[in-house]
Amino acid sequence: MRILTTGPAEPTSATAELTDAELAEIYRYPADRTWLRVNFVSSVDGAAQGPDGRSGTISGRPDRHVLALLRALCDVVLVGAGTARAERYGPATIRPAFTALREKLGLAPTPPIAVVSHSLDLPDKLLADPRTVVITSRACSPERRAALEGRVDVAIAGEFEVDVTEAVAALTERGYRRILSEGGPSLFAELLARSLVDEVCLTQSPELLAGPAMRITHGPLLAEPTRLTLAALLEEDGFVFQRWLTGSHRETPG
């Protein structure tokens, strides 16, 4: 992994391989506030999914390494139920290489998964971890809700559908301030519409797919575009890693 720079000549430091400790410093969360980071992978032509409808098929070893690091740095992983089903989510694991990093940050050995769902149609594997947070609406099925409440942590956010502002507040109330959202595109669009996103991490896979694949955001057009500021640009084996801050966060968190 190396830092990309522009111009005819790159300084030696830009071409040197980054250590995991240096990579963790680039992606560190701020220490004094709640911070919502969104992470996606897409092809060069903007496809957020492979032909099988899963993002994993356009990923690769460098992308999986960065994803593992981002999970190691966060308090909780936030995901929509559709993505959890499509990507076959289970409880999060941490690579042994990042175990010491989580210990240094004072975090639990693994982060819980928080899944947004009105229907409460969830992968069974997620329900095996009692720390899983199911964020649903008050109008969800009372029978399904009662069945879940004995197994996992259920949070109510919104009346007839999940209110993402209340969802993020529910996570913060539980002490989860370093939030990593892994999609999907509809949840990302809702978070953007409510101005809840602080940072966007995008891996550009060195592929062209064409076809009808969804983009990383899917929803109504925003009232105003969300202005982004580039905070970091990295590359490994053709995968380009972009780290963007939203308009209200012009400085790298620290």
CSV table of C-alpha atoms in Angstrom, one decimal:
chain,number,residue,atom,x,y,z
A,1,MET,CA,0.0,0.0,0.0
A,2,ARG,CA,1.4,3.4,-1.0
A,3,ILE,CA,0.3,7.0,-0.8
A,4,LEU,CA,-0.5,8.5,-4.2
A,5,THR,CA,0.7,12.0,-5.1
A,6,THR,CA,0.4,14.1,-8.3
A,7,GLY,CA,3.1,15.8,-10.3
A,8,PRO,CA,6.0,14.6,-12.4
A,9,ALA,CA,8.1,13.5,-9.4
A,10,GLU,CA,7.0,11.7,-6.3
A,11,PRO,CA,8.9,12.1,-3.1
A,12,THR,CA,10.4,8.8,-1.8
A,13,SER,CA,8.0,8.8,1.2
A,14,ALA,CA,5.1,8.6,-1.2
A,15,THR,CA,6.3,5.4,-2.9
A,16,ALA,CA,7.3,3.6,0.4
A,17,GLU,CA,5.1,0.8,1.5
A,18,LEU,CA,2.9,1.8,4.4
A,19,THR,CA,2.9,-0.3,7.5
A,20,ASP,CA,-0.4,-1.3,9.2
A,21,ALA,CA,0.4,1.2,12.0
A,22,GLU,CA,0.8,4.0,9.4
A,23,LEU,CA,-2.4,2.9,7.6
A,24,ALA,CA,-4.3,2.9,10.9
A,25,GLU,CA,-3.0,6.5,11.5
A,26,ILE,CA,-4.4,7.6,8.2
A,27,TYR,CA,-7.8,6.1,9.0
A,28,ARG,CA,-8.0,6.9,12.7
A,29,TYR,CA,-11.3,8.2,14.1
A,30,PRO,CA,-11.5,11.5,16.0
A,31,ALA,CA,-11.3,11.1,19.8
A,32,ASP,CA,-13.8,13.6,20.9
A,33,ARG,CA,-17.0,13.1,19.0
A,34,THR,CA,-19.3,10.7,17.2
A,35,TRP,CA,-18.1,10.0,13.7
A,36,LEU,CA,-19.9,8.0,10.9
A,37,ARG,CA,-17.7,6.5,8.3
A,38,VAL,CA,-19.2,4.9,5.2
A,39,ASN,CA,-17.1,2.3,3.3
A,40,PHE,CA,-17.8,1.0,-0.3
A,41,VAL,CA,-16.1,-0.7,-3.2
A,42,SER,CA,-17.0,0.0,-6.8
A,43,SER,CA,-15.6,-0.7,-10.3
A,44,VAL,CA,-14.0,2.0,-12.3
A,45,ASP,CA,-17.4,2.5,-14.2
A,46,GLY,CA,-19.3,2.9,-10.9
A,47,ALA,CA,-20.8,-0.6,-10.3
A,48,ALA,CA,-21.2,-1.3,-6.6
A,49,GLN,CA,-21.9,-4.9,-7.1
A,50,GLY,CA,-20.6,-7.8,-9.2
A,51,PRO,CA,-22.7,-9.9,-11.6
A,52,ASP,CA,-23.9,-11.9,-8.6
A,53,GLY,CA,-25.3,-8.9,-6.8
A,54,ARG,CA,-22.5,-8.9,-4.2
A,55,SER,CA,-19.8,-6.4,-3.6
A,56,GLY,CA,-17.4,-9.1,-2.6
A,57,THR,CA,-17.0,-10.2,-6.2
A,58,ILE,CA,-15.4,-6.8,-7.2
A,59,SER,CA,-13.2,-6.8,-4.1
A,60,GLY,CA,-9.7,-8.1,-3.8
A,61,ARG,CA,-6.9,-8.8,-1.3
A,62,PRO,CA,-5.9,-5.1,-0.8
A,63,ASP,CA,-9.6,-4.0,-0.3
A,64,ARG,CA,-10.3,-6.8,2.1
A,65,HIS,CA,-7.2,-5.7,4.1
A,66,VAL,CA,-8.4,-2.2,4.4
A,67,LEU,CA,-11.9,-3.4,5.3
A,68,ALA,CA,-10.5,-5.5,8.0
A,69,LEU,CA,-8.6,-2.4,9.4
A,70,LEU,CA,-11.7,-0.3,9.3
A,71,ARG,CA,-13.6,-2.9,11.2
A,72,ALA,CA,-10.7,-3.1,13.7
A,73,LEU,CA,-10.9,0.7,14.3
A,74,CYS,CA,-14.7,1.0,14.8
A,75,ASP,CA,-17.1,0.6,17.8
A,76,VAL,CA,-19.9,-0.9,15.7
A,77,VAL,CA,-20.7,-1.9,12.1
A,78,LEU,CA,-23.9,-0.4,10.7
A,79,VAL,CA,-25.6,-2.2,7.7
A,80,GLY,CA,-28.9,-2.4,6.0
A,81,ALA,CA,-30.8,-5.7,6.2
A,82,GLY,CA,-30.8,-6.1,2.4
A,83,THR,CA,-27.0,-5.9,2.3
A,84,ALA,CA,-26.7,-8.2,5.4
A,85,ARG,CA,-28.8,-10.8,3.5
A,86,ALA,CA,-27.0,-10.4,0.1
A,87,GLU,CA,-23.5,-10.4,1.6
A,88,ARG,CA,-24.4,-13.2,4.1
A,89,TYR,CA,-23.4,-11.3,7.2
A,90,GLY,CA,-22.6,-13.0,10.5
A,91,PRO,CA,-20.9,-11.6,13.6
A,92,ALA,CA,-17.8,-9.5,12.8
A,93,THR,CA,-14.4,-11.0,13.2
A,94,ILE,CA,-11.0,-9.2,13.6
A,95,ARG,CA,-7.9,-10.4,11.9
A,96,PRO,CA,-5.2,-11.4,14.3
A,97,ALA,CA,-2.9,-8.7,12.9
A,98,PHE,CA,-5.3,-6.1,14.2
A,99,THR,CA,-6.0,-7.6,17.6
A,100,ALA,CA,-3.4,-5.5,19.4
A,101,LEU,CA,-4.7,-2.4,17.7
A,102,ARG,CA,-8.2,-2.9,19.2
A,103,GLU,CA,-6.7,-3.6,22.6
A,104,LYS,CA,-4.6,-0.4,22.4
A,105,LEU,CA,-7.8,1.6,21.6
A,106,GLY,CA,-9.6,0.0,24.5
A,107,LEU,CA,-12.2,-1.7,22.3
A,108,ALA,CA,-14.0,-5.0,22.7
A,109,PRO,CA,-12.3,-7.9,20.9
A,110,THR,CA,-14.8,-7.6,18.0
A,111,PRO,CA,-17.4,-4.9,17.1
A,112,PRO,CA,-21.1,-5.8,17.1
A,113,ILE,CA,-23.2,-5.5,14.0
A,114,ALA,CA,-26.1,-3.0,13.9
A,115,VAL,CA,-28.6,-3.9,11.2
A,116,VAL,CA,-31.4,-1.6,10.0
A,117,SER,CA,-34.7,-3.5,9.2
A,118,HIS,CA,-38.4,-2.7,9.3
A,119,SER,CA,-39.4,-6.2,8.1
A,120,LEU,CA,-37.0,-8.0,10.7
A,121,ASP,CA,-36.1,-10.5,8.0
A,122,LEU,CA,-32.5,-11.1,9.2
A,123,PRO,CA,-29.7,-13.6,8.6
A,124,ASP,CA,-29.8,-16.3,11.3
A,125,LYS,CA,-26.0,-16.0,11.8
A,126,LEU,CA,-26.4,-12.4,13.0
A,127,LEU,CA,-28.8,-13.5,15.6
A,128,ALA,CA,-26.2,-15.8,17.1
A,129,ASP,CA,-24.4,-12.8,18.7
A,130,PRO,CA,-26.5,-11.2,21.6
A,131,ARG,CA,-24.6,-7.9,21.0
A,132,THR,CA,-26.2,-7.5,17.6
A,133,VAL,CA,-28.3,-4.4,17.5
A,134,VAL,CA,-31.5,-4.6,15.4
A,135,ILE,CA,-32.8,-1.1,14.6
A,136,THR,CA,-36.4,-1.2,13.6
A,137,SER,CA,-39.6,1.0,13.6
A,138,ARG,CA,-42.4,1.0,16.1
A,139,ALA,CA,-44.7,-0.3,13.4
A,140,CYS,CA,-42.7,-3.5,12.8
A,141,SER,CA,-44.3,-6.9,13.4
A,142,PRO,CA,-44.9,-7.2,17.2
A,143,GLU,CA,-44.5,-11.0,17.0
A,144,ARG,CA,-41.1,-10.8,15.2
A,145,ARG,CA,-40.0,-8.1,17.5
A,146,ALA,CA,-40.9,-10.1,20.7
A,147,ALA,CA,-39.0,-13.1,19.3
A,148,LEU,CA,-35.9,-11.0,18.7
A,149,GLU,CA,-35.9,-9.2,22.0
A,150,GLY,CA,-34.9,-12.3,23.8
A,151,ARG,CA,-31.9,-12.9,21.6
A,152,VAL,CA,-30.4,-9.6,20.6
A,153,ASP,CA,-30.5,-5.8,21.4
A,154,VAL,CA,-33.6,-4.3,19.7
A,155,ALA,CA,-33.7,-0.5,19.2
A,156,ILE,CA,-36.8,1.4,18.0
A,157,ALA,CA,-36.0,4.3,15.7
A,158,GLY,CA,-39.1,5.9,14.0
A,159,GLU,CA,-42.8,5.2,13.8
A,160,PHE,CA,-43.7,3.6,10.5
A,161,GLU,CA,-40.2,3.2,9.0
A,162,VAL,CA,-36.7,3.4,10.4
A,163,ASP,CA,-35.6,7.0,11.0
A,164,VAL,CA,-31.8,7.0,10.4
A,165,THR,CA,-31.2,10.0,12.6
A,166,GLU,CA,-32.8,8.2,15.5
A,167,ALA,CA,-30.9,5.0,14.5
A,168,VAL,CA,-27.5,6.8,14.8
A,169,ALA,CA,-28.7,8.4,18.1
A,170,ALA,CA,-29.6,4.9,19.4
A,171,LEU,CA,-26.0,3.7,18.6
A,172,THR,CA,-24.5,6.7,20.3
A,173,GLU,CA,-26.6,6.2,23.4
A,174,ARG,CA,-25.2,2.7,23.6
A,175,GLY,CA,-21.7,4.2,23.6
A,176,TYR,CA,-20.9,3.4,20.0
A,177,ARG,CA,-19.4,6.6,18.7
A,178,ARG,CA,-17.0,5.3,16.0
A,179,ILE,CA,-19.5,4.0,13.5
A,180,LEU,CA,-18.6,2.2,10.3
A,181,SER,CA,-21.5,1.8,7.8
A,182,GLU,CA,-21.0,-0.8,5.1
A,183,GLY,CA,-24.1,-0.1,3.1
A,184,GLY,CA,-26.1,-0.8,1.3
A,185,PRO,CA,-26.7,2.0,-1.3
A,186,SER,CA,-30.2,2.8,0.0
A,187,LEU,CA,-29.0,3.2,3.6
A,188,PHE,CA,-26.1,5.4,2.4
A,189,ALA,CA,-28.5,7.7,0.5
A,190,GLU,CA,-30.7,8.0,3.5
A,191,LEU,CA,-27.7,8.9,5.7
A,192,LEU,CA,-26.6,11.5,3.2
A,193,ALA,CA,-30.0,13.0,3.0
A,194,ARG,CA,-30.0,13.6,6.8
A,195,SER,CA,-26.4,15.0,6.7
A,196,LEU,CA,-25.2,12.2,9.0
A,197,VAL,CA,-22.2,11.1,7.0
A,198,ASP,CA,-18.8,12.5,8.2
A,199,GLU,CA,-16.5,10.4,5.9
A,200,VAL,CA,-16.7,8.3,2.8
A,201,CYS,CA,-14.1,5.6,2.1
A,202,LEU,CA,-14.3,4.3,-1.4
A,203,THR,CA,-12.2,1.5,-3.0
A,204,GLN,CA,-12.1,1.7,-6.7
A,205,SER,CA,-11.6,-1.8,-8.1
A,206,PRO,CA,-9.5,-2.0,-11.4
A,207,GLU,CA,-12.4,-3.4,-13.4
A,208,LEU,CA,-15.1,-2.3,-15.9
A,209,LEU,CA,-18.4,-4.2,-15.7
A,210,ALA,CA,-21.0,-2.2,-17.6
A,211,GLY,CA,-24.5,-3.6,-17.1
A,212,PRO,CA,-27.2,-2.3,-14.8
A,213,ALA,CA,-25.4,-2.6,-11.5
A,214,MET,CA,-26.4,-0.2,-8.7
A,215,ARG,CA,-24.1,2.7,-7.7
A,216,ILE,CA,-22.9,3.2,-4.1
A,217,THR,CA,-25.9,5.5,-3.5
A,218,HIS,CA,-29.5,4.7,-4.4
A,219,GLY,CA,-32.4,6.9,-3.6
A,220,PRO,CA,-34.0,10.3,-4.3
A,221,LEU,CA,-31.8,13.1,-5.6
A,222,LEU,CA,-30.3,15.1,-2.8
A,223,ALA,CA,-31.7,18.6,-2.4
A,224,GLU,CA,-28.1,19.8,-2.7
A,225,PRO,CA,-25.0,17.9,-3.6
A,226,THR,CA,-22.8,16.8,-0.7
A,227,ARG,CA,-19.5,18.5,-1.1
A,228,LEU,CA,-16.5,16.3,-0.4
A,229,THR,CA,-12.8,17.1,0.4
A,230,LEU,CA,-10.2,14.5,-0.4
A,231,ALA,CA,-8.3,13.5,2.7
A,232,ALA,CA,-6.2,10.5,1.4
A,233,LEU,CA,-5.5,8.7,-1.8
A,234,LEU,CA,-3.8,5.3,-1.6
A,235,GLU,CA,-3.0,2.5,-4.1
A,236,GLU,CA,-2.1,-1.2,-4.1
A,237,ASP,CA,-2.2,-3.7,-7.0
A,238,GLY,CA,-4.4,-1.4,-9.0
A,239,PHE,CA,-7.0,-0.8,-6.2
A,240,VAL,CA,-7.3,2.9,-5.5
A,241,PHE,CA,-8.4,3.8,-2.0
A,242,GLN,CA,-10.1,7.2,-1.6
A,243,ARG,CA,-10.9,8.8,1.7
A,244,TRP,CA,-13.3,11.8,1.6
A,245,LEU,CA,-14.6,14.1,4.2
A,246,THR,CA,-18.0,15.8,3.9
A,247,GLY,CA,-18.4,19.5,3.6
A,248,SER,CA,-18.6,20.2,7.4
A,249,HIS,CA,-15.3,18.4,8.0
A,250,ARG,CA,-12.5,20.1,6.1
A,251,GLU,CA,-9.8,18.8,8.4
A,252,THR,CA,-8.6,15.2,8.9
A,253,PRO,CA,-10.1,13.9,12.2
A,254,GLY,CA,-7.6,14.1,15.1
